Amino acid sequence: MTKVAIVTGASQGIGAEIVLAFRKLGYRVVATSRTIKPSEDPNILTVAGDIGDPGTAQRIVSEAVTQFGRIDTLVNNAGIFIGKPFTENNIEDYNAVMNVNMAGFFHITKLTLAEMEKHSSGHVVNITGSIDNGISGGHTALAALTKGGLNAVTRVLAIEYAKKGIRVNAVAPGVTDTPMHSKEHHEMLGSLHPLGRIGKASEVASAVVFLESAEFVTGEILHVDGGQSAGR
Ligand SMILES: NC(=O)c1ccc[n+]([C@@H]2O[C@H](COP(=O)([O-])OP(=O)(O)OC[C@H]3O[C@@H](n4cnc5c(N)ncnc54)[C@H](OP(=O)(O)O)[C@@H]3O)[C@@H](O)[C@H]2O)c1
């Protein structure tokens, strides 16, 4: 039977590359974001909505099951970055980041794991960030608060669901060339990475594809960060 992957934050950047990568593997894909448009590919079902809203998560999962019959893989990719000095973050900033990065993980992962449990197999990949330790001169506290939490819950859920045949992994990118960071900063941001450049969205997608095939890997945080986390 054809496998099915859900990819959140799929309209652009890393998410759009992950959708392409799963189609190359022959999967059917449920692609979601607020502004996503219908696809001409009959094997890509798009669902538009705010991923922090539990109703959106419910629609995505029920559409996946109704239209494609099963869910094999969930890629929690939707995320936003607000890079202000910590004391300048206001309540709207905090709520916005918590809504996408945290609630956007929580609602859909709960519903998807419940579906996966029914057939005792599945794989969840969280796109987190190589951010837990801070970057000198950077303003990454809200990113660390949320992505650090996702790295931790990746390990916890990997253990909790291992006996149920479900794997849970994360890919932690360094700065990646997507609309998230404006081009004028790319060279400076590249210099923060030992390999001397920022990453490509396709390089993050390749890591997700590797984890998808790595049947004995669970609870792993795979850094795709040009060496940024090495030695820490
Ligand atoms: N780029 C980097 O340097 C970098 C580094 C480390 C980690 N990451 C992580 O990688 C992931 C993808 O980042 P990216 O660089 O590809 O970002 P991006 O280009 O800004 O794309 C973000 C995606 O998330 C969707 N999204 C945003 N808010 C949403 C909401 N409320 N509800 C549903 N979807 C929403 C956007 O679509 P709509 O606007 O249509 O909703 C878009 O598809 C994120 O989790 C990010 O934190 C990125």
PDB file of N, CA and C in Angstrom, residues 70-154:
ATOM      1  N   ARG A  70      -4.505   6.215   5.505  1.00  0.00           N
ATOM      2  CA  ARG A  70      -3.554   5.875   6.563  1.00  0.00           C
ATOM      3  C   ARG A  70      -2.581   7.044   6.790  1.00  0.00           C
ATOM      4  N   ILE A  71      -1.835   6.980   7.881  1.00  0.00           N
ATOM      5  CA  ILE A  71      -0.756   7.962   8.115  1.00  0.00           C
ATOM      6  C   ILE A  71       0.484   7.178   8.561  1.00  0.00           C
ATOM      7  N   ASP A  72       1.538   7.249   7.756  1.00  0.00           N
ATOM      8  CA  ASP A  72       2.782   6.569   8.104  1.00  0.00           C
ATOM      9  C   ASP A  72       3.771   7.502   8.777  1.00  0.00           C
ATOM     10  N   THR A  73       3.771   8.757   8.340  1.00  0.00           N
ATOM     11  CA  THR A  73       4.821   9.685   8.782  1.00  0.00           C
ATOM     12  C   THR A  73       4.222  11.070   9.002  1.00  0.00           C
ATOM     13  N   LEU A  74       4.665  11.705  10.072  1.00  0.00           N
ATOM     14  CA  LEU A  74       4.303  13.108  10.335  1.00  0.00           C
ATOM     15  C   LEU A  74       5.592  13.909  10.428  1.00  0.00           C
ATOM     16  N   VAL A  75       5.703  14.964   9.636  1.00  0.00           N
ATOM     17  CA  VAL A  75       6.844  15.864   9.770  1.00  0.00           C
ATOM     18  C   VAL A  75       6.335  17.197  10.322  1.00  0.00           C
ATOM     19  N   ASN A  76       6.657  17.469  11.569  1.00  0.00           N
ATOM     20  CA  ASN A  76       6.291  18.726  12.225  1.00  0.00           C
ATOM     21  C   ASN A  76       7.325  19.775  11.846  1.00  0.00           C
ATOM     22  N   ASN A  77       7.043  20.482  10.750  1.00  0.00           N
ATOM     23  CA  ASN A  77       8.018  21.441  10.223  1.00  0.00           C
ATOM     24  C   ASN A  77       7.613  22.899  10.435  1.00  0.00           C
ATOM     25  N   ALA A  78       6.309  23.181  10.561  1.00  0.00           N
ATOM     26  CA  ALA A  78       5.873  24.581  10.693  1.00  0.00           C
ATOM     27  C   ALA A  78       6.586  25.222  11.883  1.00  0.00           C
ATOM     28  N   GLY A  79       7.094  26.413  11.674  1.00  0.00           N
ATOM     29  CA  GLY A  79       7.777  27.096  12.770  1.00  0.00           C
ATOM     30  C   GLY A  79       8.007  28.541  12.389  1.00  0.00           C
ATOM     31  N   ILE A  80       8.068  29.405  13.400  1.00  0.00           N
ATOM     32  CA  ILE A  80       8.421  30.801  13.138  1.00  0.00           C
ATOM     33  C   ILE A  80       9.583  31.196  14.049  1.00  0.00           C
ATOM     34  N   PHE A  81      10.289  32.242  13.643  1.00  0.00           N
ATOM     35  CA  PHE A  81      11.455  32.716  14.396  1.00  0.00           C
ATOM     36  C   PHE A  81      11.293  34.204  14.660  1.00  0.00           C
ATOM     37  N   ILE A  82      11.359  34.600  15.919  1.00  0.00           N
ATOM     38  CA  ILE A  82      11.376  36.023  16.271  1.00  0.00           C
ATOM     39  C   ILE A  82      12.677  36.259  17.038  1.00  0.00           C
ATOM     40  N   GLY A  83      13.577  37.021  16.437  1.00  0.00           N
ATOM     41  CA  GLY A  83      14.935  37.136  16.980  1.00  0.00           C
ATOM     42  C   GLY A  83      15.216  38.466  17.659  1.00  0.00           C
ATOM     43  N   LYS A  84      14.464  38.748  18.705  1.00  0.00           N
ATOM     44  CA  LYS A  84      14.683  40.003  19.435  1.00  0.00           C
ATOM     45  C   LYS A  84      15.484  39.743  20.702  1.00  0.00           C
ATOM     46  N   PRO A  85      16.190  40.788  21.224  1.00  0.00           N
ATOM     47  CA  PRO A  85      16.761  40.646  22.569  1.00  0.00           C
ATOM     48  C   PRO A  85      15.647  40.217  23.528  1.00  0.00           C
ATOM     49  N   PHE A  86      15.958  39.378  24.485  1.00  0.00           N
ATOM     50  CA  PHE A  86      14.923  38.718  25.286  1.00  0.00           C
ATOM     51  C   PHE A  86      13.924  39.691  25.900  1.00  0.00           C
ATOM     52  N   THR A  87      14.425  40.789  26.488  1.00  0.00           N
ATOM     53  CA  THR A  87      13.517  41.716  27.198  1.00  0.00           C
ATOM     54  C   THR A  87      12.642  42.522  26.240  1.00  0.00           C
ATOM     55  N   GLU A  88      12.954  42.482  24.944  1.00  0.00           N
ATOM     56  CA  GLU A  88      12.117  43.217  23.971  1.00  0.00           C
ATOM     57  C   GLU A  88      10.969  42.383  23.425  1.00  0.00           C
ATOM     58  N   ASN A  89      10.949  41.093  23.747  1.00  0.00           N
ATOM     59  CA  ASN A  89       9.832  40.258  23.293  1.00  0.00           C
ATOM     60  C   ASN A  89       8.579  40.654  24.066  1.00  0.00           C
ATOM     61  N   ASN A  90       7.487  40.943  23.335  1.00  0.00           N
ATOM     62  CA  ASN A  90       6.229  41.269  24.013  1.00  0.00           C
ATOM     63  C   ASN A  90       5.330  40.034  24.032  1.00  0.00           C
ATOM     64  N   ILE A  91       4.174  40.170  24.632  1.00  0.00           N
ATOM     65  CA  ILE A  91       3.283  39.023  24.803  1.00  0.00           C
ATOM     66  C   ILE A  91       2.797  38.481  23.455  1.00  0.00           C
ATOM     67  N   GLU A  92       2.658  39.386  22.471  1.00  0.00           N
ATOM     68  CA  GLU A  92       2.242  38.927  21.127  1.00  0.00           C
ATOM     69  C   GLU A  92       3.337  38.061  20.502  1.00  0.00           C
ATOM     70  N   ASP A  93       4.602  38.459  20.701  1.00  0.00           N
ATOM     71  CA  ASP A  93       5.713  37.646  20.180  1.00  0.00           C
ATOM     72  C   ASP A  93       5.699  36.262  20.825  1.00  0.00           C
ATOM     73  N   TYR A  94       5.586  36.283  22.159  1.00  0.00           N
ATOM     74  CA  TYR A  94       5.571  35.014  22.904  1.00  0.00           C
ATOM     75  C   TYR A  94       4.420  34.115  22.438  1.00  0.00           C
ATOM     76  N   ASN A  95       3.225  34.692  22.348  1.00  0.00           N
ATOM     77  CA  ASN A  95       2.061  33.894  21.947  1.00  0.00           C
ATOM     78  C   ASN A  95       2.205  33.366  20.520  1.00  0.00           C
ATOM     79  N   ALA A  96       2.755  34.200  19.639  1.00  0.00           N
ATOM     80  CA  ALA A  96       2.904  33.770  18.236  1.00  0.00           C
ATOM     81  C   ALA A  96       3.854  32.577  18.137  1.00  0.00           C
ATOM     82  N   VAL A  97       4.977  32.668  18.835  1.00  0.00           N
ATOM     83  CA  VAL A  97       5.960  31.572  18.769  1.00  0.00           C
ATOM     84  C   VAL A  97       5.403  30.311  19.436  1.00  0.00           C
ATOM     85  N   MET A  98       4.758  30.491  20.589  1.00  0.00           N
ATOM     86  CA  MET A  98       4.177  29.317  21.259  1.00  0.00           C
ATOM     87  C   MET A  98       3.082  28.683  20.402  1.00  0.00           C
ATOM     88  N   ASN A  99       2.294  29.513  19.724  1.00  0.00           N
ATOM     89  CA  ASN A  99       1.193  28.991  18.901  1.00  0.00           C
ATOM     90  C   ASN A  99       1.703  28.061  17.801  1.00  0.00           C
ATOM     91  N   VAL A 100       2.705  28.508  17.049  1.00  0.00           N
ATOM     92  CA  VAL A 100       3.159  27.687  15.908  1.00  0.00           C
ATOM     93  C   VAL A 100       4.112  26.591  16.383  1.00  0.00           C
ATOM     94  N   ASN A 101       5.153  26.980  17.118  1.00  0.00           N
ATOM     95  CA  ASN A 101       6.212  26.009  17.443  1.00  0.00           C
ATOM     96  C   ASN A 101       5.764  24.962  18.465  1.00  0.00           C
ATOM     97  N   MET A 102       4.898  25.361  19.402  1.00  0.00           N
ATOM     98  CA  MET A 102       4.497  24.428  20.476  1.00  0.00           C
ATOM     99  C   MET A 102       3.111  23.843  20.236  1.00  0.00           C
ATOM    100  N   ALA A 103       2.059  24.709  20.196  1.00  0.00           N
ATOM    101  CA  ALA A 103       0.700  24.184  19.961  1.00  0.00           C
ATOM    102  C   ALA A 103       0.654  23.495  18.597  1.00  0.00           C
ATOM    103  N   GLY A 104       1.410  24.025  17.636  1.00  0.00           N
ATOM    104  CA  GLY A 104       1.447  23.436  16.291  1.00  0.00           C
ATOM    105  C   GLY A 104       2.048  22.044  16.278  1.00  0.00           C
ATOM    106  N   PHE A 105       2.857  21.744  17.248  1.00  0.00           N
ATOM    107  CA  PHE A 105       3.384  20.385  17.429  1.00  0.00           C
ATOM    108  C   PHE A 105       2.378  19.535  18.227  1.00  0.00           C
ATOM    109  N   PHE A 106       1.837  20.112  19.289  1.00  0.00           N
ATOM    110  CA  PHE A 106       1.074  19.352  20.273  1.00  0.00           C
ATOM    111  C   PHE A 106      -0.196  18.725  19.691  1.00  0.00           C
ATOM    112  N   HIS A 107      -1.038  19.542  19.075  1.00  0.00           N
ATOM    113  CA  HIS A 107      -2.358  19.042  18.645  1.00  0.00           C
ATOM    114  C   HIS A 107      -2.220  17.947  17.583  1.00  0.00           C
ATOM    115  N   ILE A 108      -1.431  18.207  16.563  1.00  0.00           N
ATOM    116  CA  ILE A 108      -1.389  17.241  15.449  1.00  0.00           C
ATOM    117  C   ILE A 108      -0.609  15.983  15.832  1.00  0.00           C
ATOM    118  N   THR A 109       0.380  16.141  16.704  1.00  0.00           N
ATOM    119  CA  THR A 109       1.160  14.958  17.091  1.00  0.00           C
ATOM    120  C   THR A 109       0.307  14.016  17.933  1.00  0.00           C
ATOM    121  N   LYS A 110      -0.498  14.573  18.831  1.00  0.00           N
ATOM    122  CA  LYS A 110      -1.406  13.737  19.639  1.00  0.00           C
ATOM    123  C   LYS A 110      -2.344  12.925  18.749  1.00  0.00           C
ATOM    124  N   LEU A 111      -2.984  13.621  17.806  1.00  0.00           N
ATOM    125  CA  LEU A 111      -3.965  12.942  16.943  1.00  0.00           C
ATOM    126  C   LEU A 111      -3.287  11.922  16.039  1.00  0.00           C
ATOM    127  N   THR A 112      -2.111  12.266  15.527  1.00  0.00           N
ATOM    128  CA  THR A 112      -1.415  11.362  14.603  1.00  0.00           C
ATOM    129  C   THR A 112      -0.893  10.132  15.332  1.00  0.00           C
ATOM    130  N   LEU A 113      -0.331  10.326  16.517  1.00  0.00           N
ATOM    131  CA  LEU A 113       0.155   9.159  17.271  1.00  0.00           C
ATOM    132  C   LEU A 113      -1.003   8.211  17.589  1.00  0.00           C
ATOM    133  N   ALA A 114      -2.170   8.763  17.893  1.00  0.00           N
ATOM    134  CA  ALA A 114      -3.334   7.903  18.172  1.00  0.00           C
ATOM    135  C   ALA A 114      -3.694   7.071  16.941  1.00  0.00           C
ATOM    136  N   GLU A 115      -3.580   7.666  15.732  1.00  0.00           N
ATOM    137  CA  GLU A 115      -3.832   6.912  14.485  1.00  0.00           C
ATOM    138  C   GLU A 115      -2.760   5.851  14.281  1.00  0.00           C
ATOM    139  N   MET A 116      -1.500   6.233  14.502  1.00  0.00           N
ATOM    140  CA  MET A 116      -0.384   5.296  14.285  1.00  0.00           C
ATOM    141  C   MET A 116      -0.476   4.102  15.229  1.00  0.00           C
ATOM    142  N   GLU A 117      -0.928   4.357  16.446  1.00  0.00           N
ATOM    143  CA  GLU A 117      -1.061   3.271  17.422  1.00  0.00           C
ATOM    144  C   GLU A 117      -2.006   2.182  16.919  1.00  0.00           C
ATOM    145  N   LYS A 118      -2.998   2.576  16.109  1.00  0.00           N
ATOM    146  CA  LYS A 118      -3.991   1.598  15.625  1.00  0.00           C
ATOM    147  C   LYS A 118      -3.340   0.526  14.765  1.00  0.00           C
ATOM    148  N   HIS A 119      -2.267   0.902  14.020  1.00  0.00           N
ATOM    149  CA  HIS A 119      -1.585  -0.132  13.221  1.00  0.00           C
ATOM    150  C   HIS A 119      -0.142  -0.367  13.670  1.00  0.00           C
ATOM    151  N   SER A 120       0.165   0.062  14.891  1.00  0.00           N
ATOM    152  CA  SER A 120       1.459  -0.228  15.530  1.00  0.00           C
ATOM    153  C   SER A 120       2.662   0.083  14.651  1.00  0.00           C
ATOM    154  N   SER A 121       2.599   1.176  13.919  1.00  0.00           N
ATOM    155  CA  SER A 121       3.779   1.608  13.177  1.00  0.00           C
ATOM    156  C   SER A 121       3.631   3.089  12.850  1.00  0.00           C
ATOM    157  N   GLY A 122       4.770   3.730  12.613  1.00  0.00           N
ATOM    158  CA  GLY A 122       4.745   5.136  12.237  1.00  0.00           C
ATOM    159  C   GLY A 122       6.052   5.812  12.592  1.00  0.00           C
ATOM    160  N   HIS A 123       6.173   7.045  12.108  1.00  0.00           N
ATOM    161  CA  HIS A 123       7.413   7.806  12.304  1.00  0.00           C
ATOM    162  C   HIS A 123       7.051   9.286  12.402  1.00  0.00           C
ATOM    163  N   VAL A 124       7.509   9.929  13.466  1.00  0.00           N
ATOM    164  CA  VAL A 124       7.322  11.372  13.627  1.00  0.00           C
ATOM    165  C   VAL A 124       8.702  12.025  13.553  1.00  0.00           C
ATOM    166  N   VAL A 125       8.821  13.047  12.719  1.00  0.00           N
ATOM    167  CA  VAL A 125      10.076  13.813  12.647  1.00  0.00           C
ATOM    168  C   VAL A 125       9.766  15.264  12.983  1.00  0.00           C
ATOM    169  N   ASN A 126      10.434  15.781  13.994  1.00  0.00           N
ATOM    170  CA  ASN A 126      10.278  17.182  14.377  1.00  0.00           C
ATOM    171  C   ASN A 126      11.433  18.005  13.803  1.00  0.00           C
ATOM    172  N   ILE A 127      11.096  19.072  13.085  1.00  0.00           N
ATOM    173  CA  ILE A 127      12.155  19.976  12.616  1.00  0.00           C
ATOM    174  C   ILE A 127      12.357  20.999  13.731  1.00  0.00           C
ATOM    175  N   THR A 128      13.495  20.917  14.384  1.00  0.00           N
ATOM    176  CA  THR A 128      13.729  21.745  15.570  1.00  0.00           C
ATOM    177  C   THR A 128      14.705  22.871  15.208  1.00  0.00           C
ATOM    178  N   GLY A 129      15.901  22.867  15.770  1.00  0.00           N
ATOM    179  CA  GLY A 129      16.872  23.899  15.445  1.00  0.00           C
ATOM    180  C   GLY A 129      18.133  23.632  16.237  1.00  0.00           C
ATOM    181  N   SER A 130      19.266  24.009  15.667  1.00  0.00           N
ATOM    182  CA  SER A 130      20.546  23.814  16.357  1.00  0.00           C
ATOM    183  C   SER A 130      20.777  25.034  17.229  1.00  0.00           C
ATOM    184  N   ILE A 131      19.973  25.147  18.293  1.00  0.00           N
ATOM    185  CA  ILE A 131      19.818  26.442  18.946  1.00  0.00           C
ATOM    186  C   ILE A 131      19.897  26.356  20.474  1.00  0.00           C
ATOM    187  N   ASP A 132      19.917  25.121  21.006  1.00  0.00           N
ATOM    188  CA  ASP A 132      19.763  24.965  22.458  1.00  0.00           C
ATOM    189  C   ASP A 132      20.819  25.725  23.263  1.00  0.00           C
ATOM    190  N   ASN A 133      22.014  25.902  22.690  1.00  0.00           N
ATOM    191  CA  ASN A 133      23.122  26.435  23.479  1.00  0.00           C
ATOM    192  C   ASN A 133      23.377  27.927  23.299  1.00  0.00           C
ATOM    193  N   GLY A 134      22.573  28.576  22.475  1.00  0.00           N
ATOM    194  CA  GLY A 134      22.783  30.000  22.257  1.00  0.00           C
ATOM    195  C   GLY A 134      23.906  30.273  21.268  1.00  0.00           C
ATOM    196  N   ILE A 135      23.850  31.425  20.657  1.00  0.00           N
ATOM    197  CA  ILE A 135      24.868  31.843  19.692  1.00  0.00           C
ATOM    198  C   ILE A 135      25.339  33.214  20.140  1.00  0.00           C
ATOM    199  N   SER A 136      26.636  33.374  20.350  1.00  0.00           N
ATOM    200  CA  SER A 136      27.162  34.649  20.838  1.00  0.00           C
ATOM    201  C   SER A 136      26.729  35.785  19.906  1.00  0.00           C
ATOM    202  N   GLY A 137      26.105  36.795  20.468  1.00  0.00           N
ATOM    203  CA  GLY A 137      25.633  37.925  19.659  1.00  0.00           C
ATOM    204  C   GLY A 137      24.248  37.721  19.074  1.00  0.00           C
ATOM    205  N   GLY A 138      23.705  36.507  19.198  1.00  0.00           N
ATOM    206  CA  GLY A 138      22.384  36.219  18.632  1.00  0.00           C
ATOM    207  C   GLY A 138      21.282  36.450  19.656  1.00  0.00           C
ATOM    208  N   HIS A 139      20.054  36.530  19.180  1.00  0.00           N
ATOM    209  CA  HIS A 139      18.888  36.728  20.058  1.00  0.00           C
ATOM    210  C   HIS A 139      17.920  35.581  19.805  1.00  0.00           C
ATOM    211  N   THR A 140      18.175  34.473  20.456  1.00  0.00           N
ATOM    212  CA  THR A 140      17.491  33.233  20.086  1.00  0.00           C
ATOM    213  C   THR A 140      16.722  32.595  21.246  1.00  0.00           C
ATOM    214  N   ALA A 141      16.348  33.409  22.251  1.00  0.00           N
ATOM    215  CA  ALA A 141      15.741  32.824  23.456  1.00  0.00           C
ATOM    216  C   ALA A 141      14.398  32.141  23.170  1.00  0.00           C
ATOM    217  N   LEU A 142      13.502  32.812  22.414  1.00  0.00           N
ATOM    218  CA  LEU A 142      12.196  32.174  22.152  1.00  0.00           C
ATOM    219  C   LEU A 142      12.360  30.948  21.261  1.00  0.00           C
ATOM    220  N   ALA A 143      13.327  30.989  20.373  1.00  0.00           N
ATOM    221  CA  ALA A 143      13.608  29.804  19.548  1.00  0.00           C
ATOM    222  C   ALA A 143      14.111  28.670  20.436  1.00  0.00           C
ATOM    223  N   ALA A 144      15.027  28.994  21.348  1.00  0.00           N
ATOM    224  CA  ALA A 144      15.575  27.955  22.229  1.00  0.00           C
ATOM    225  C   ALA A 144      14.502  27.385  23.155  1.00  0.00           C
ATOM    226  N   LEU A 145      13.641  28.266  23.665  1.00  0.00           N
ATOM    227  CA  LEU A 145      12.567  27.832  24.565  1.00  0.00           C
ATOM    228  C   LEU A 145      11.698  26.769  23.893  1.00  0.00           C
ATOM    229  N   THR A 146      11.372  27.000  22.627  1.00  0.00           N
ATOM    230  CA  THR A 146      10.458  26.092  21.935  1.00  0.00           C
ATOM    231  C   THR A 146      11.203  24.929  21.275  1.00  0.00           C
ATOM    232  N   LYS A 147      12.270  25.219  20.562  1.00  0.00           N
ATOM    233  CA  LYS A 147      12.978  24.146  19.842  1.00  0.00           C
ATOM    234  C   LYS A 147      13.730  23.239  20.820  1.00  0.00           C
ATOM    235  N   GLY A 148      14.225  23.823  21.911  1.00  0.00           N
ATOM    236  CA  GLY A 148      14.845  22.992  22.948  1.00  0.00           C
ATOM    237  C   GLY A 148      13.827  22.038  23.543  1.00  0.00           C
ATOM    238  N   GLY A 149      12.605  22.548  23.747  1.00  0.00           N
ATOM    239  CA  GLY A 149      11.530  21.690  24.244  1.00  0.00           C
ATOM    240  C   GLY A 149      11.194  20.586  23.262  1.00  0.00           C
ATOM    241  N   LEU A 150      11.191  20.921  21.981  1.00  0.00           N
ATOM    242  CA  LEU A 150      10.896  19.892  20.967  1.00  0.00           C
ATOM    243  C   LEU A 150      12.001  18.845  20.912  1.00  0.00           C
ATOM    244  N   ASN A 151      13.259  19.283  21.054  1.00  0.00           N
ATOM    245  CA  ASN A 151      14.346  18.286  21.095  1.00  0.00           C
ATOM    246  C   ASN A 151      14.143  17.342  22.273  1.00  0.00           C
ATOM    247  N   ALA A 152      13.755  17.899  23.430  1.00  0.00           N
ATOM    248  CA  ALA A 152      13.560  17.060  24.623  1.00  0.00           C
ATOM    249  C   ALA A 152      12.382  16.108  24.443  1.00  0.00           C
ATOM    250  N   VAL A 153      11.269  16.627  23.933  1.00  0.00           N
ATOM    251  CA  VAL A 153      10.081  15.771  23.805  1.00  0.00           C
ATOM    252  C   VAL A 153      10.281  14.708  22.712  1.00  0.00           C
ATOM    253  N   THR A 154      11.170  14.976  21.775  1.00  0.00           N
ATOM    254  CA  THR A 154      11.496  13.962  20.759  1.00  0.00           C
ATOM    255  C   THR A 154      12.039  12.706  21.450  1.00  0.00           C
TER     256      THR A 154
END
